[in-house]
Amino acid sequence: QVQLVESGGGLVQAGGSLRLSCAASGSIGIYSINFMGWYRQAPGKQRELVAEITRGGSTKYADSLKGRFTISRDNAKNTVYLQMNSLKPEDTAVYYCKILSYSGVHYWGQGTQVTVSS
């Protein structure tokens, strides 16, 4: 079994910052994870990609979030981070961590709520 434990969500005022973390543990080695990423789902909307990062550090962001969000990872800890700055009310959503192993298996976290008040 593989577990993804997310943390760092919460309530913040518009313009504020939050840092999300997601640690993978269980039956997955530190050399087994290819992509690590964050998705989000707002009420009544589809889940969408926020950002993803490869083991080598290549990143991809949703166009609308470039410049405000930064994804990073610590391969030795199987952990991915999402630094979110200049938060807006429209960033309110449940944020999900996802990893893709080199064997092609996806794993999802349970999600962490981010609420941005105006």
Tab-separated table of N, CA and C in Angstrom:
chain	number	residue	atom	x	y	z
A	1	GLN	N	0.825	-1.191	0.000
A	1	GLN	CA	0.000	0.000	0.000
A	1	GLN	C	0.869	1.254	0.000
A	2	VAL	N	0.394	2.267	-0.691
A	2	VAL	CA	1.076	3.554	-0.741
A	2	VAL	C	0.148	4.596	-0.119
A	3	GLN	N	0.699	5.383	0.767
A	3	GLN	CA	-0.071	6.449	1.399
A	3	GLN	C	0.508	7.800	1.017
A	4	LEU	N	-0.381	8.723	0.721
A	4	LEU	CA	0.006	10.109	0.477
A	4	LEU	C	-0.621	10.952	1.575
A	5	VAL	N	0.199	11.627	2.338
A	5	VAL	CA	-0.280	12.443	3.448
A	5	VAL	C	-0.047	13.904	3.112
A	6	GLU	N	-1.143	14.619	2.963
A	6	GLU	CA	-1.080	16.038	2.620
A	6	GLU	C	-1.238	16.882	3.873
A	7	SER	N	-0.606	18.042	3.855
A	7	SER	CA	-0.736	18.975	4.963
A	7	SER	C	-0.515	20.391	4.457
A	8	GLY	N	-0.921	21.348	5.276
A	8	GLY	CA	-0.649	22.739	4.958
A	8	GLY	C	-1.830	23.548	4.492
A	9	GLY	N	-2.959	22.905	4.280
A	9	GLY	CA	-4.128	23.659	3.860
A	9	GLY	C	-4.702	24.466	5.012
A	10	GLY	N	-5.687	25.289	4.681
A	10	GLY	CA	-6.309	26.091	5.726
A	10	GLY	C	-6.996	27.301	5.165
A	11	LEU	N	-7.291	28.236	6.059
A	11	LEU	CA	-7.978	29.475	5.709
A	11	LEU	C	-6.974	30.618	5.700
A	12	VAL	N	-6.993	31.391	4.626
A	12	VAL	CA	-6.064	32.511	4.510
A	12	VAL	C	-6.785	33.670	3.831
A	13	GLN	N	-6.380	34.867	4.129
A	13	GLN	CA	-6.960	36.038	3.473
A	13	GLN	C	-6.361	36.225	2.084
A	14	ALA	N	-7.118	36.857	1.241
A	14	ALA	CA	-6.622	37.149	-0.102
A	14	ALA	C	-5.300	37.909	-0.007
A	15	GLY	N	-4.375	37.517	-0.858
A	15	GLY	CA	-3.044	38.102	-0.844
A	15	GLY	C	-2.045	37.343	0.017
A	16	GLY	N	-2.560	36.408	0.800
A	16	GLY	CA	-1.698	35.642	1.682
A	16	GLY	C	-1.043	34.463	0.983
A	17	SER	N	-0.323	33.671	1.771
A	17	SER	CA	0.427	32.532	1.243
A	17	SER	C	0.152	31.284	2.069
A	18	LEU	N	0.284	30.157	1.402
A	18	LEU	CA	0.239	28.853	2.056
A	18	LEU	C	1.247	27.943	1.385
A	19	ARG	N	1.729	26.973	2.141
A	19	ARG	CA	2.629	25.967	1.590
A	19	ARG	C	2.052	24.600	1.880
A	20	LEU	N	1.753	23.880	0.821
A	20	LEU	CA	1.247	22.526	0.950
A	20	LEU	C	2.388	21.525	0.851
A	21	SER	N	2.242	20.430	1.605
A	21	SER	CA	3.216	19.346	1.539
A	21	SER	C	2.480	18.038	1.320
A	22	CYS	N	3.140	17.122	0.649
A	22	CYS	CA	2.571	15.786	0.428
A	22	CYS	C	3.710	14.788	0.502
A	23	ALA	N	3.628	13.893	1.462
A	23	ALA	CA	4.655	12.888	1.654
A	23	ALA	C	4.124	11.521	1.282
A	24	ALA	N	4.862	10.814	0.450
A	24	ALA	CA	4.489	9.462	0.044
A	24	ALA	C	5.240	8.459	0.903
A	25	SER	N	4.517	7.453	1.354
A	25	SER	CA	5.142	6.409	2.172
A	25	SER	C	4.477	5.076	1.865
A	26	GLY	N	5.050	4.046	2.458
A	26	GLY	CA	4.507	2.715	2.231
A	26	GLY	C	5.368	1.938	1.256
A	27	SER	N	4.713	1.155	0.432
A	27	SER	CA	5.432	0.250	-0.451
A	27	SER	C	5.855	0.930	-1.749
A	28	ILE	N	6.595	2.026	-1.600
A	28	ILE	CA	7.136	2.721	-2.758
A	28	ILE	C	8.488	3.287	-2.370
A	29	GLY	N	9.489	2.979	-3.162
A	29	GLY	CA	10.829	3.400	-2.821
A	29	GLY	C	11.110	4.813	-3.265
A	30	ILE	N	12.212	5.363	-2.776
A	30	ILE	CA	12.534	6.752	-3.105
A	30	ILE	C	12.947	6.906	-4.554
A	31	TYR	N	13.233	5.792	-5.237
A	31	TYR	CA	13.610	5.885	-6.644
A	31	TYR	C	12.479	5.473	-7.575
A	32	SER	N	11.278	5.294	-7.040
A	32	SER	CA	10.165	4.731	-7.808
A	32	SER	C	9.207	5.770	-8.367
A	33	ILE	N	9.318	7.000	-7.882
A	33	ILE	CA	8.323	7.996	-8.261
A	33	ILE	C	8.834	8.843	-9.414
A	34	ASN	N	8.065	8.904	-10.484
A	34	ASN	CA	8.411	9.727	-11.633
A	34	ASN	C	7.826	11.129	-11.430
A	35	PHE	N	6.549	11.283	-11.724
A	35	PHE	CA	5.909	12.582	-11.577
A	35	PHE	C	5.286	12.720	-10.189
A	36	MET	N	5.344	13.909	-9.637
A	36	MET	CA	4.596	14.289	-8.450
A	36	MET	C	3.872	15.583	-8.799
A	37	GLY	N	2.636	15.700	-8.362
A	37	GLY	CA	1.906	16.890	-8.760
A	37	GLY	C	0.769	17.236	-7.826
A	38	TRP	N	0.206	18.382	-8.109
A	38	TRP	CA	-0.939	18.889	-7.364
A	38	TRP	C	-2.066	19.190	-8.343
A	39	TYR	N	-3.257	18.813	-7.941
A	39	TYR	CA	-4.480	19.132	-8.665
A	39	TYR	C	-5.412	19.828	-7.678
A	40	ARG	N	-6.416	20.475	-8.202
A	40	ARG	CA	-7.397	21.086	-7.312
A	40	ARG	C	-8.794	20.941	-7.907
A	41	GLN	N	-9.766	20.953	-7.016
A	41	GLN	CA	-11.153	20.859	-7.439
A	41	GLN	C	-11.992	21.816	-6.605
A	42	ALA	N	-12.553	22.789	-7.290
A	42	ALA	CA	-13.443	23.749	-6.645
A	42	ALA	C	-14.873	23.214	-6.714
A	43	PRO	N	-15.746	23.678	-5.837
A	43	PRO	CA	-17.130	23.203	-5.849
A	43	PRO	C	-17.791	23.402	-7.207
A	44	GLY	N	-18.381	22.346	-7.716
A	44	GLY	CA	-19.082	22.422	-8.988
A	44	GLY	C	-18.192	22.422	-10.213
A	45	LYS	N	-16.899	22.240	-10.013
A	45	LYS	CA	-15.962	22.256	-11.143
A	45	LYS	C	-15.194	20.954	-11.228
A	46	GLN	N	-14.599	20.729	-12.396
A	46	GLN	CA	-13.787	19.537	-12.583
A	46	GLN	C	-12.429	19.701	-11.917
A	47	ARG	N	-11.840	18.576	-11.579
A	47	ARG	CA	-10.490	18.608	-11.035
A	47	ARG	C	-9.535	19.063	-12.136
A	48	GLU	N	-8.608	19.935	-11.775
A	48	GLU	CA	-7.684	20.482	-12.761
A	48	GLU	C	-6.249	20.423	-12.251
A	49	LEU	N	-5.350	20.355	-13.207
A	49	LEU	CA	-3.930	20.359	-12.873
A	49	LEU	C	-3.521	21.728	-12.339
A	50	VAL	N	-2.778	21.706	-11.243
A	50	VAL	CA	-2.157	22.927	-10.736
A	50	VAL	C	-0.700	22.977	-11.202
A	51	ALA	N	0.047	21.921	-10.856
A	51	ALA	CA	1.450	21.862	-11.230
A	51	ALA	C	1.945	20.443	-11.054
A	52	GLU	N	2.981	20.110	-11.801
A	52	GLU	CA	3.615	18.812	-11.628
A	52	GLU	C	5.111	18.958	-11.838
A	53	ILE	N	5.847	17.989	-11.306
A	53	ILE	CA	7.301	18.045	-11.361
A	53	ILE	C	7.833	16.640	-11.535
A	54	THR	N	8.834	16.501	-12.405
A	54	THR	CA	9.453	15.210	-12.615
A	54	THR	C	10.539	14.972	-11.574
A	55	ARG	N	11.042	13.759	-11.560
A	55	ARG	CA	12.110	13.437	-10.624
A	55	ARG	C	13.329	14.313	-10.872
A	56	GLY	N	13.531	14.650	-12.124
A	56	GLY	CA	14.681	15.473	-12.480
A	56	GLY	C	14.483	16.965	-12.252
A	57	GLY	N	13.254	17.346	-11.878
A	57	GLY	CA	13.010	18.747	-11.549
A	57	GLY	C	12.315	19.560	-12.623
A	58	SER	N	11.956	18.939	-13.731
A	58	SER	CA	11.210	19.675	-14.750
A	58	SER	C	9.789	19.920	-14.259
A	59	THR	N	9.305	21.132	-14.513
A	59	THR	CA	8.003	21.507	-13.974
A	59	THR	C	7.025	21.896	-15.078
A	60	LYS	N	5.758	21.782	-14.730
A	60	LYS	CA	4.675	22.201	-15.606
A	60	LYS	C	3.611	22.831	-14.722
A	61	TYR	N	3.092	23.974	-15.171
A	61	TYR	CA	2.083	24.686	-14.400
A	61	TYR	C	0.850	24.973	-15.252
A	62	ALA	N	-0.286	25.102	-14.569
A	62	ALA	CA	-1.450	25.657	-15.245
A	62	ALA	C	-1.104	27.088	-15.619
A	63	ASP	N	-1.440	27.478	-16.833
A	63	ASP	CA	-1.056	28.797	-17.326
A	63	ASP	C	-1.511	29.910	-16.395
A	64	SER	N	-2.686	29.775	-15.828
A	64	SER	CA	-3.253	30.846	-15.002
A	64	SER	C	-2.547	31.002	-13.664
A	65	LEU	N	-1.713	30.028	-13.304
A	65	LEU	CA	-1.083	30.050	-11.983
A	65	LEU	C	0.403	30.365	-12.022
A	66	LYS	N	0.949	30.434	-13.224
A	66	LYS	CA	2.382	30.719	-13.341
A	66	LYS	C	2.716	32.044	-12.667
A	67	GLY	N	3.795	32.034	-11.910
A	67	GLY	CA	4.240	33.248	-11.241
A	67	GLY	C	3.741	33.378	-9.818
A	68	ARG	N	2.654	32.686	-9.478
A	68	ARG	CA	2.134	32.746	-8.103
A	68	ARG	C	2.400	31.457	-7.336
A	69	PHE	N	2.388	30.334	-8.031
A	69	PHE	CA	2.585	29.036	-7.391
A	69	PHE	C	3.930	28.448	-7.808
A	70	THR	N	4.576	27.774	-6.876
A	70	THR	CA	5.847	27.117	-7.156
A	70	THR	C	5.823	25.705	-6.597
A	71	ILE	N	6.125	24.746	-7.460
A	71	ILE	CA	6.182	23.350	-7.030
A	71	ILE	C	7.632	22.943	-6.860
A	72	SER	N	7.899	22.116	-5.868
A	72	SER	CA	9.244	21.593	-5.642
A	72	SER	C	9.101	20.215	-5.014
A	73	ARG	N	10.200	19.484	-4.980
A	73	ARG	CA	10.159	18.151	-4.380
A	73	ARG	C	11.484	17.806	-3.743
A	74	ASP	N	11.399	16.922	-2.772
A	74	ASP	CA	12.573	16.377	-2.105
A	74	ASP	C	12.549	14.880	-2.379
A	75	ASN	N	13.366	14.445	-3.315
A	75	ASN	CA	13.336	13.036	-3.717
A	75	ASN	C	13.703	12.101	-2.574
A	76	ALA	N	14.613	12.527	-1.736
A	76	ALA	CA	15.051	11.666	-0.628
A	76	ALA	C	13.935	11.426	0.374
A	77	LYS	N	12.984	12.348	0.410
A	77	LYS	CA	11.874	12.224	1.349
A	77	LYS	C	10.568	11.841	0.665
A	78	ASN	N	10.610	11.635	-0.650
A	78	ASN	CA	9.372	11.333	-1.389
A	78	ASN	C	8.290	12.357	-1.087
A	79	THR	N	8.685	13.616	-1.067
A	79	THR	CA	7.765	14.685	-0.678
A	79	THR	C	7.723	15.763	-1.758
A	80	VAL	N	6.530	16.243	-2.003
A	80	VAL	CA	6.337	17.331	-2.959
A	80	VAL	C	5.692	18.497	-2.220
A	81	TYR	N	6.070	19.702	-2.624
A	81	TYR	CA	5.584	20.912	-1.975
A	81	TYR	C	4.913	21.816	-3.016
A	82	LEU	N	4.012	22.635	-2.531
A	82	LEU	CA	3.407	23.655	-3.380
A	82	LEU	C	3.364	24.956	-2.589
A	83	GLN	N	4.183	25.893	-2.993
A	83	GLN	CA	4.178	27.221	-2.393
A	83	GLN	C	3.190	28.085	-3.157
A	84	MET	N	2.212	28.599	-2.450
A	84	MET	CA	1.159	29.399	-3.088
A	84	MET	C	1.201	30.812	-2.520
A	85	ASN	N	1.465	31.763	-3.382
A	85	ASN	CA	1.558	33.171	-2.986
A	85	ASN	C	0.463	33.990	-3.658
A	86	SER	N	0.229	35.152	-3.109
A	86	SER	CA	-0.773	36.080	-3.668
A	86	SER	C	-2.093	35.355	-3.928
A	87	LEU	N	-2.541	34.641	-2.941
A	87	LEU	CA	-3.743	33.826	-3.106
A	87	LEU	C	-4.976	34.681	-3.343
A	88	LYS	N	-5.875	34.144	-4.158
A	88	LYS	CA	-7.113	34.816	-4.524
A	88	LYS	C	-8.299	33.952	-4.106
A	89	PRO	N	-9.446	34.567	-3.908
A	89	PRO	CA	-10.631	33.755	-3.546
A	89	PRO	C	-10.908	32.633	-4.544
A	90	GLU	N	-10.592	32.852	-5.808
A	90	GLU	CA	-10.832	31.812	-6.812
A	90	GLU	C	-9.866	30.638	-6.701
A	91	ASP	N	-8.876	30.738	-5.831
A	91	ASP	CA	-7.979	29.611	-5.565
A	91	ASP	C	-8.594	28.651	-4.546
A	92	THR	N	-9.725	29.027	-3.976
A	92	THR	CA	-10.390	28.167	-3.008
A	92	THR	C	-10.785	26.848	-3.661
A	93	ALA	N	-10.345	25.757	-3.059
A	93	ALA	CA	-10.593	24.433	-3.620
A	93	ALA	C	-10.023	23.383	-2.674
A	94	VAL	N	-10.328	22.138	-2.979
A	94	VAL	CA	-9.625	21.033	-2.335
A	94	VAL	C	-8.428	20.710	-3.217
A	95	TYR	N	-7.268	20.679	-2.624
A	95	TYR	CA	-6.024	20.420	-3.350
A	95	TYR	C	-5.599	18.974	-3.105
A	96	TYR	N	-5.347	18.274	-4.206
A	96	TYR	CA	-4.997	16.859	-4.154
A	96	TYR	C	-3.569	16.650	-4.659
A	97	CYS	N	-2.875	15.812	-3.973
A	97	CYS	CA	-1.554	15.385	-4.392
A	97	CYS	C	-1.699	14.124	-5.237
A	98	LYS	N	-0.891	14.022	-6.266
A	98	LYS	CA	-0.889	12.814	-7.088
A	98	LYS	C	0.538	12.442	-7.430
A	99	ILE	N	0.833	11.158	-7.402
A	99	ILE	CA	2.135	10.697	-7.857
A	99	ILE	C	1.948	9.646	-8.934
A	100	LEU	N	2.920	9.567	-9.816
A	100	LEU	CA	2.932	8.556	-10.874
A	100	LEU	C	4.248	7.821	-10.766
A	101	SER	N	4.154	6.525	-10.546
A	101	SER	CA	5.374	5.740	-10.430
A	101	SER	C	5.930	5.421	-11.816
A	102	TYR	N	7.173	4.988	-11.856
A	102	TYR	CA	7.777	4.595	-13.131
A	102	TYR	C	7.083	3.379	-13.740
A	103	SER	N	6.374	2.627	-12.930
A	103	SER	CA	5.637	1.474	-13.442
A	103	SER	C	4.260	1.860	-13.972
A	104	GLY	N	3.935	3.162	-13.907
A	104	GLY	CA	2.687	3.635	-14.499
A	104	GLY	C	1.487	3.641	-13.580
A	105	VAL	N	1.712	3.504	-12.291
A	105	VAL	CA	0.601	3.479	-11.329
A	105	VAL	C	0.420	4.876	-10.734
A	106	HIS	N	-0.834	5.332	-10.728
A	106	HIS	CA	-1.184	6.610	-10.121
A	106	HIS	C	-1.649	6.395	-8.682
A	107	TYR	N	-1.284	7.324	-7.827
A	107	TYR	CA	-1.786	7.334	-6.457
A	107	TYR	C	-2.256	8.746	-6.138
A	108	TRP	N	-3.368	8.838	-5.427
A	108	TRP	CA	-3.931	10.124	-5.050
A	108	TRP	C	-3.983	10.270	-3.531
A	109	GLY	N	-3.777	11.494	-3.087
A	109	GLY	CA	-3.995	11.805	-1.693
A	109	GLY	C	-5.473	12.070	-1.453
A	110	GLN	N	-5.822	12.260	-0.191
A	110	GLN	CA	-7.222	12.460	0.174
A	110	GLN	C	-7.667	13.909	0.012
A	111	GLY	N	-6.727	14.809	-0.165
A	111	GLY	CA	-7.073	16.204	-0.396
A	111	GLY	C	-6.964	17.049	0.860
A	112	THR	N	-6.637	18.308	0.648
A	112	THR	CA	-6.582	19.266	1.740
A	112	THR	C	-7.293	20.540	1.292
A	113	GLN	N	-8.122	21.070	2.169
A	113	GLN	CA	-8.933	22.226	1.822
A	113	GLN	C	-8.124	23.511	1.928
A	114	VAL	N	-8.212	24.316	0.897
A	114	VAL	CA	-7.645	25.665	0.909
A	114	VAL	C	-8.802	26.636	0.691
A	115	THR	N	-8.958	27.554	1.623
A	115	THR	CA	-10.018	28.545	1.530
A	115	THR	C	-9.399	29.933	1.609
A	116	VAL	N	-9.682	30.744	0.610
A	116	VAL	CA	-9.144	32.099	0.550
A	116	VAL	C	-10.306	33.073	0.698
A	117	SER	N	-10.260	33.861	1.754
A	117	SER	CA	-11.338	34.816	2.009
A	117	SER	C	-11.000	36.163	1.389
A	118	SER	N	-12.037	36.849	0.981
A	118	SER	CA	-11.833	38.156	0.326
A	118	SER	C	-11.821	39.283	1.344
